[in-house]
Amino acid sequence: MPWLPLSQVWNIWKFGYEPFQAVGSDSLCLATPNGNMLWTCDTAIIKQLFTLHTVQVPVKILKFYDIWGPTLGSVEGEEWKTHRKVVTYGLNPSTLPTVWNEAIHQTRTLIQRWAQDDSVIPVAKHWTSRLALHVIASVFFDMKLDWREYTQAGKPPADGYRISFENALFTVVSRLGMIFIVPRTLMRILPFKALQDTHIALTDWTKYMQQLRAKATDNIEEVAAKRNKTILESVVVAGTPSAARPDNRALSEESVLGNIFFTLMAGHETTGNSLAFALLLLAVHPQHQSAIQRELDAHFGTRPMDEWTVEHDYQILRKGYLGATVQEVLRVYNVVQFIFRITIASTTVRDSKGVSHTIPEYTTCLINVGGAFHNPSVWTPTPVPASKKADLHHSPAIEFDPTRFLNISDEDDETFWPFGYGPRKCPGMPFAQVEMIGVISSMLKDHSLELVVSEKTLQNHKGNRQAAWEQTRDEAIRKLRDDVESNMNIQMVKELPIRLVERDMVA
Ligand code: HEM
């Protein structure tokens, strides 16, 4: 495998296939003062990294996740198996009807909320992340959140608390960076409002969670017998040995709280950011939106949304154009662009061309998901002329084409594994898929998403609406390259206004 030229070190963090193209190889090595690193977007190598027993998650660098105690994200081996069993039990299929119903309810009430702002949505992610949090609050804790602003003046706190449940939750998830870095004692005593607000939110959030956990442990047999448990209740049941379940390994309060929060965190921004990319891509590519709407009309007719079910309707939509669209969003903008692994012994892998490579012990491996899902040897680029692609800044949005997934089932994970692969594969995959399909179907059944063409652009084109729209679309496609930020996820935080309009049923 080639060594990464120093001139390309910064480029490698760019999302997509570009950095590999610049160097002309699908795998690259780098020697650093902290040891060797391997970057790869070669699917054959990646699948071995996901499954070989000499390759592990580098848990030492992930200890910052442990706000309360160890979680499945920060442990390996037998300990990980215990945590994984508990979390998988929490995310069992009996939760999916609640995910579906809540996703549809939240979308319908969001559409009413948007109407207050003339249905113009400047930053889609702002709303889709909140929507994802509302669905989580319902499925994890049976807490119903609405679209009022989260403010101190909002809902009053419960007795014995300084802020409400939703305010605490929202503050904690939006200040994660601070929570991971600043020790709690410092947070409490340093005279900065942001730190002190975060400290109050974290303290109250911990108390709310402890209270919910205690409610479940105090009535554990009754809770265990419930058919529809919240995720918190299921995690508590699976982590509490009892006469009826003597095999359950006891999970400390810190680990129950930690795992619930880690799972919530893993499912919140991933789904919220993916949904934002979906809405933006559909506004940029109206032909795919129309294809979804034709499918929704043919499937639902005039059946009211209250009667849509996850057991019947979701299963059909998942296999159709809408399912293919969700897959393509996850390919073109997979929000988890990098996944880390480390070799704990010398490891031999075989690449896609059949060539063997030996990776030395303690090499940090960076699985470049974005590169793999744009690798032209696997994914045929769209037939847009090279000069036009350059004019559009080689944006991934150019490559958006759901039809490539129409005949591929989502169980076919040979080249496409947006939720990971092997034992660590995302246990929230059905949750995320049900939510995304619930949101998009209930949004597009009676409404369409469109780009907002400014008056100035229209004037520049002397009132020619088609030309003005095309210019707006090209600008949006460029923004979907230049303005995408890479944090723990990739996300579109800058403005790219879209509007929701009622569908013209006659047309
Ligand atoms: C579009 C949405 C999502 C994407 C793209 C996604 C992607 C992923 C990926 C790639 C991994 C594997 C990481 C690795 O191998 O180290 C993962 C792990 C995980 N995901 Fe998701 N995820 C999504 C939504 C969710 C949701 C909704 C939940 C829960 C409600 C969730 C919970 C988890 C958990 C708990 C893990 C850790 C599993 C372990 O370490 O054993 N994810 N996710």
XYZ file of C-alpha atoms in Angstrom, residues 64-505:
442
model
C -14.842 10.263 26.856
C -18.245 8.621 26.108
C -18.384 7.433 29.734
C -20.223 10.377 31.262
C -21.715 8.077 33.924
C -20.067 4.677 33.546
C -18.898 2.166 30.893
C -21.192 1.754 27.871
C -21.181 -0.534 24.872
C -19.379 2.180 22.912
C -16.372 2.200 25.208
C -15.720 -1.474 26.012
C -14.578 -4.587 24.138
C -14.685 -8.397 24.515
C -16.926 -10.121 27.099
C -17.847 -6.824 28.746
C -19.074 -5.475 25.394
C -21.212 -8.628 24.892
C -23.074 -7.930 28.162
C -23.769 -4.317 27.228
C -24.696 -5.229 23.668
C -27.226 -7.840 24.847
C -28.927 -5.283 27.067
C -29.046 -2.561 24.383
C -30.256 -4.976 21.679
C -33.060 -6.089 23.986
C -33.947 -2.403 24.449
C -34.085 -1.812 20.672
C -36.286 -4.885 20.041
C -38.908 -4.853 17.220
C -41.827 -4.207 19.623
C -40.651 -0.547 19.744
C -41.092 -0.026 15.982
C -44.852 0.775 15.971
C -44.155 3.609 18.446
C -41.251 4.839 16.265
C -43.543 4.833 13.207
C -46.551 6.489 14.873
C -44.432 9.112 16.595
C -42.464 9.895 13.399
C -45.756 10.527 11.560
C -47.281 12.515 14.431
C -44.181 14.687 14.780
C -44.044 15.323 11.019
C -47.684 16.392 10.879
C -47.301 18.784 13.802
C -44.015 20.088 12.348
C -45.803 20.943 9.094
C -48.253 23.053 11.161
C -45.325 24.677 12.969
C -43.590 25.530 9.678
C -46.795 27.199 8.429
C -46.162 29.944 11.045
C -43.022 30.890 9.051
C -44.693 30.710 5.600
C -43.388 27.139 5.449
C -39.854 28.366 4.651
C -37.163 26.205 6.240
C -33.779 28.009 6.271
C -31.773 25.163 7.902
C -33.457 21.752 7.554
C -31.125 20.117 10.082
C -32.333 22.445 12.833
C -35.793 20.830 12.598
C -34.941 17.252 11.669
C -32.536 16.909 14.624
C -35.305 18.095 16.946
C -37.745 15.731 15.297
C -35.340 12.834 15.882
C -35.043 13.878 19.535
C -38.829 13.991 19.931
C -39.151 10.462 18.523
C -36.409 9.279 20.875
C -38.109 10.917 23.901
C -41.304 9.042 23.107
C -39.764 5.625 22.404
C -37.073 5.721 25.109
C -39.032 7.392 27.940
C -42.694 7.688 26.893
C -42.291 11.484 27.053
C -44.297 13.460 24.473
C -42.500 16.578 23.230
C -44.033 19.281 21.037
C -42.729 22.161 18.906
C -42.701 24.878 21.578
C -39.266 26.446 22.013
C -37.121 24.800 24.684
C -36.513 27.748 27.018
C -36.256 28.336 30.739
C -39.630 30.043 30.401
C -41.031 26.983 28.595
C -42.539 24.056 30.446
C -42.109 24.334 34.238
C -39.679 21.858 35.827
C -40.950 18.908 37.827
C -40.861 19.229 41.650
C -37.275 19.134 42.951
C -35.758 20.072 39.564
C -34.438 23.348 38.195
C -35.394 22.779 34.541
C -37.940 20.696 32.622
C -37.230 17.225 31.215
C -37.106 18.456 27.607
C -34.976 21.484 28.387
C -32.464 19.260 30.219
C -32.420 16.721 27.375
C -32.061 19.333 24.646
C -29.289 21.218 26.480
C -27.335 18.025 27.156
C -27.455 16.778 23.548
C -26.583 20.184 22.128
C -23.593 20.675 24.484
C -21.998 17.247 24.176
C -18.611 18.642 23.109
C -18.404 20.678 26.308
C -19.606 17.763 28.457
C -16.951 15.428 27.006
C -14.103 17.895 27.593
C -14.815 19.887 30.779
C -14.730 17.995 34.120
C -18.012 18.313 36.010
C -16.560 20.074 39.088
C -14.995 22.747 36.869
C -18.281 23.119 35.014
C -20.025 23.878 38.304
C -17.557 26.428 39.671
C -16.283 28.328 36.619
C -18.150 31.648 36.215
C -19.398 31.093 32.652
C -23.125 30.945 32.006
C -22.845 28.321 29.245
C -20.887 26.002 31.569
C -23.228 26.500 34.499
C -26.372 25.991 32.363
C -24.806 22.797 31.046
C -24.010 21.669 34.585
C -27.611 22.279 35.702
C -28.922 20.414 32.638
C -26.608 17.446 33.210
C -27.414 17.248 36.923
C -31.177 17.433 36.346
C -31.023 15.043 33.417
C -29.182 12.510 35.608
C -31.898 12.904 38.264
C -34.721 12.455 35.730
C -33.067 9.278 34.421
C -32.426 7.938 37.938
C -36.064 8.556 38.786
C -37.287 6.720 35.659
C -34.900 3.844 36.360
C -36.011 3.596 39.996
C -39.659 3.529 38.891
C -38.843 0.528 36.676
C -36.688 -1.365 39.224
C -39.276 -0.852 41.995
C -41.892 -2.681 39.891
C -39.533 -4.891 37.908
C -41.824 -7.947 37.505
C -44.754 -5.804 36.425
C -42.556 -3.879 33.969
C -40.979 -7.116 32.634
C -44.468 -8.475 31.859
C -45.503 -5.362 29.854
C -45.897 -6.000 26.118
C -44.867 -2.518 25.043
C -41.999 -1.389 27.196
C -40.092 1.843 26.693
C -36.435 1.378 25.732
C -35.433 2.535 29.205
C -37.683 -0.105 30.800
C -36.307 -2.850 28.533
C -32.702 -1.884 29.326
C -33.477 -1.943 33.057
C -35.198 -5.354 32.777
C -32.329 -6.838 30.725
C -29.754 -5.456 33.179
C -31.484 -6.726 36.350
C -31.260 -10.386 37.461
C -34.457 -11.666 39.089
C -36.120 -14.966 40.001
C -37.743 -15.031 36.533
C -34.512 -14.081 34.703
C -31.581 -15.442 36.745
C -29.223 -15.332 33.704
C -29.365 -11.549 33.397
C -26.076 -9.969 34.454
C -26.543 -7.032 36.789
C -25.720 -3.712 35.163
C -24.788 -0.850 37.530
C -26.958 2.265 37.621
C -24.081 4.157 35.928
C -24.019 1.687 33.047
C -27.811 1.658 32.644
C -27.804 5.460 32.434
C -24.675 5.412 30.264
C -26.029 2.885 27.769
C -29.352 4.648 27.447
C -27.606 7.920 26.834
C -25.036 6.425 24.434
C -27.821 4.793 22.404
C -29.830 8.009 22.387
C -26.741 9.920 21.254
C -25.928 7.333 18.556
C -29.469 7.598 17.170
C -30.133 11.317 17.433
C -27.728 13.212 15.183
C -27.260 10.322 12.747
C -30.968 10.129 11.949
C -31.540 13.895 12.225
C -28.688 14.719 9.819
C -29.653 11.948 7.362
C -33.223 13.254 7.259
C -31.965 16.797 6.601
C -29.861 15.570 3.657
C -32.901 13.644 2.372
C -35.139 16.746 2.353
C -32.481 18.896 0.669
C -31.688 16.286 -1.988
C -35.375 15.852 -2.793
C -35.792 19.632 -3.212
C -32.765 19.662 -5.554
C -33.987 16.620 -7.540
C -37.785 17.090 -7.931
C -38.066 14.206 -10.406
C -37.287 11.714 -7.616
C -39.737 13.465 -5.307
C -42.490 13.080 -7.937
C -41.660 9.366 -8.316
C -42.069 8.904 -4.544
C -45.370 10.816 -4.589
C -46.724 8.657 -7.422
C -45.837 5.604 -5.358
C -47.512 7.052 -2.231
C -50.688 7.892 -4.172
C -50.861 4.418 -5.693
C -50.255 2.728 -2.351
C -52.339 4.813 0.066
C -55.019 6.375 -2.156
C -57.156 8.406 0.242
C -56.529 6.205 3.297
C -56.015 8.497 6.336
C -52.536 8.622 7.905
C -53.905 7.423 11.259
C -54.391 4.041 9.598
C -50.867 3.677 8.177
C -48.997 0.886 9.950
C -45.416 -0.232 10.324
C -46.400 -3.896 9.919
C -47.999 -3.401 6.484
C -47.257 -0.011 4.904
C -43.663 0.453 6.039
C -42.749 -3.014 4.756
C -44.054 -2.155 1.275
C -42.575 1.366 1.101
C -39.188 0.068 2.244
C -38.976 -2.115 -0.882
C -40.118 0.602 -3.304
C -38.889 3.969 -4.570
C -38.954 5.568 -1.125
C -36.854 2.741 0.350
C -34.397 3.134 -2.543
C -34.261 6.894 -1.903
C -33.379 6.409 1.761
C -30.624 3.970 0.750
C -29.245 6.455 -1.769
C -29.265 9.292 0.795
C -27.258 7.047 3.126
C -24.812 6.277 0.310
C -24.295 9.797 -1.035
C -24.205 11.494 2.399
C -23.489 8.729 4.889
C -23.336 10.776 8.058
C -20.831 8.371 9.678
C -17.904 9.118 7.356
C -15.152 7.504 9.445
C -15.087 4.427 11.680
C -12.022 3.668 13.808
C -10.429 0.301 14.507
C -7.036 -0.832 15.868
C -5.055 -4.011 15.176
C -4.121 -5.791 18.415
C -1.799 -8.203 16.533
C -0.166 -8.321 13.127
C -3.072 -8.847 10.687
C -3.041 -10.015 7.078
C -5.845 -8.791 4.814
C -6.595 -9.305 1.137
C -7.709 -6.303 -0.954
C -10.383 -6.161 -3.687
C -7.775 -7.114 -6.322
C -6.771 -10.201 -4.321
C -3.413 -8.773 -3.139
C -2.381 -9.611 0.464
C -1.132 -6.946 2.898
C 0.139 -7.315 6.447
C -0.945 -4.579 8.846
C 1.452 -4.277 11.820
C 0.243 -4.596 15.428
C -1.290 -1.428 16.968
C -2.051 0.244 13.649
C -4.992 2.640 13.875
C -7.297 1.856 10.946
C -9.615 4.488 9.584
C -12.465 2.974 7.631
C -13.404 5.720 5.187
C -17.108 5.105 4.620
C -17.549 8.206 2.446
C -14.711 7.097 0.171
C -16.025 3.527 -0.071
C -19.549 4.658 -1.016
C -18.210 6.927 -3.766
C -15.557 4.537 -5.054
C -16.065 4.646 -8.863
C -14.901 1.045 -9.226
C -18.043 0.021 -7.298
C -20.558 2.883 -7.832
C -21.037 4.099 -11.407
C -20.819 7.919 -11.492
C -23.835 9.754 -13.011
C -23.354 10.671 -16.711
C -23.011 14.441 -16.132
C -20.288 16.040 -18.325
C -16.945 16.516 -16.529
C -17.028 20.302 -17.097
C -20.473 20.544 -15.443
C -19.273 18.428 -12.492
C -16.324 20.781 -12.057
C -18.656 23.809 -12.239
C -20.750 22.178 -9.471
C -17.609 21.655 -7.326
C -17.868 17.848 -7.694
C -20.675 17.881 -5.147
C -21.916 14.441 -4.005
C -25.444 15.786 -4.665
C -24.755 15.368 -8.413
C -24.459 11.609 -7.860
C -27.890 11.242 -6.181
C -29.833 8.590 -8.106
C -32.219 6.359 -6.086
C -32.916 4.148 -9.112
C -29.553 2.401 -8.564
C -31.128 0.787 -5.456
C -34.434 -0.239 -7.028
C -33.395 -3.823 -7.532
C -31.054 -4.225 -4.575
C -32.486 -5.451 -1.271
C -31.321 -3.719 1.914
C -30.084 -7.071 3.202
C -27.547 -7.168 0.357
C -24.499 -5.867 2.224
C -21.725 -6.922 -0.175
C -20.785 -3.360 -1.073
C -23.205 -1.244 0.941
C -23.266 -1.204 4.751
C -24.339 2.275 5.901
C -25.026 0.883 9.380
C -21.696 -0.908 9.698
C -20.930 -4.590 9.339
C -20.107 -7.551 11.589
C -20.740 -7.854 15.325
C -20.737 -4.089 15.946
C -23.338 -3.411 13.249
C -25.787 -0.699 14.306
C -28.534 -2.179 16.509
C -30.648 0.930 15.757
C -30.872 0.267 11.990
C -34.598 -0.686 11.925
C -35.377 2.247 14.250
C -33.647 4.698 11.876
C -35.170 3.207 8.713
C -38.713 3.182 10.115
C -38.315 6.767 11.289
C -36.936 8.053 7.979
C -39.601 6.334 5.893
C -42.348 7.469 8.311
C -41.201 11.104 8.141
C -40.688 11.319 4.364
C -43.907 9.476 3.451
C -46.099 11.579 5.762
C -44.426 14.771 4.548
C -44.651 14.090 0.804
C -48.131 12.544 0.674
C -49.850 15.944 0.709
C -46.920 18.352 0.313
C -43.854 18.956 -1.857
C -40.452 20.366 -1.011
C -38.992 23.032 -3.285
C -35.966 25.301 -3.426
C -36.601 28.955 -2.565
C -35.827 31.072 -5.645
C -35.031 34.635 -4.565
C -36.660 37.684 -6.188
C -33.185 38.897 -7.142
C -32.392 35.695 -9.041
C -35.733 35.919 -10.833
C -35.062 39.532 -11.816
C -31.563 38.632 -13.040
C -33.224 36.150 -15.388
C -35.875 38.728 -16.447
C -38.700 36.693 -14.930
C -37.690 33.417 -16.622
C -38.696 31.001 -13.812
C -37.007 27.931 -15.285
C -33.642 29.689 -15.694
C -33.905 31.200 -12.186
C -34.717 27.784 -10.723
C -31.757 26.170 -12.511
C -29.364 28.777 -11.139
C -30.792 28.241 -7.618
C -30.423 24.483 -8.023
C -26.791 24.764 -9.125
C -26.022 26.991 -6.133
C -27.729 24.488 -3.819
C -25.679 21.617 -5.285
C -22.456 23.579 -4.698
C -23.511 24.320 -1.108
C -24.092 20.608 -0.627
C -20.366 20.232 -1.133
C -18.829 23.455 0.208
C -21.002 23.971 3.300
C -21.105 20.403 4.613
C -19.281 20.228 7.941
C -17.559 17.196 9.314
C -17.908 16.858 13.062
C -18.647 13.509 14.723
C -21.126 13.243 11.820
C -21.268 15.159 8.565
C -23.973 17.783 8.668
C -25.396 20.733 6.769
C -25.591 23.518 9.334
C -25.465 26.538 7.034
C -28.540 28.022 5.379
C -29.974 26.379 2.275
C -33.618 27.515 2.301
C -36.341 25.156 1.114
C -40.119 25.532 1.268
C -42.938 23.060 1.892
C -45.954 23.644 -0.373
C -49.284 21.867 -0.570
C -49.379 19.467 -3.498
C -51.331 20.470 -6.541
C -53.476 17.359 -6.770
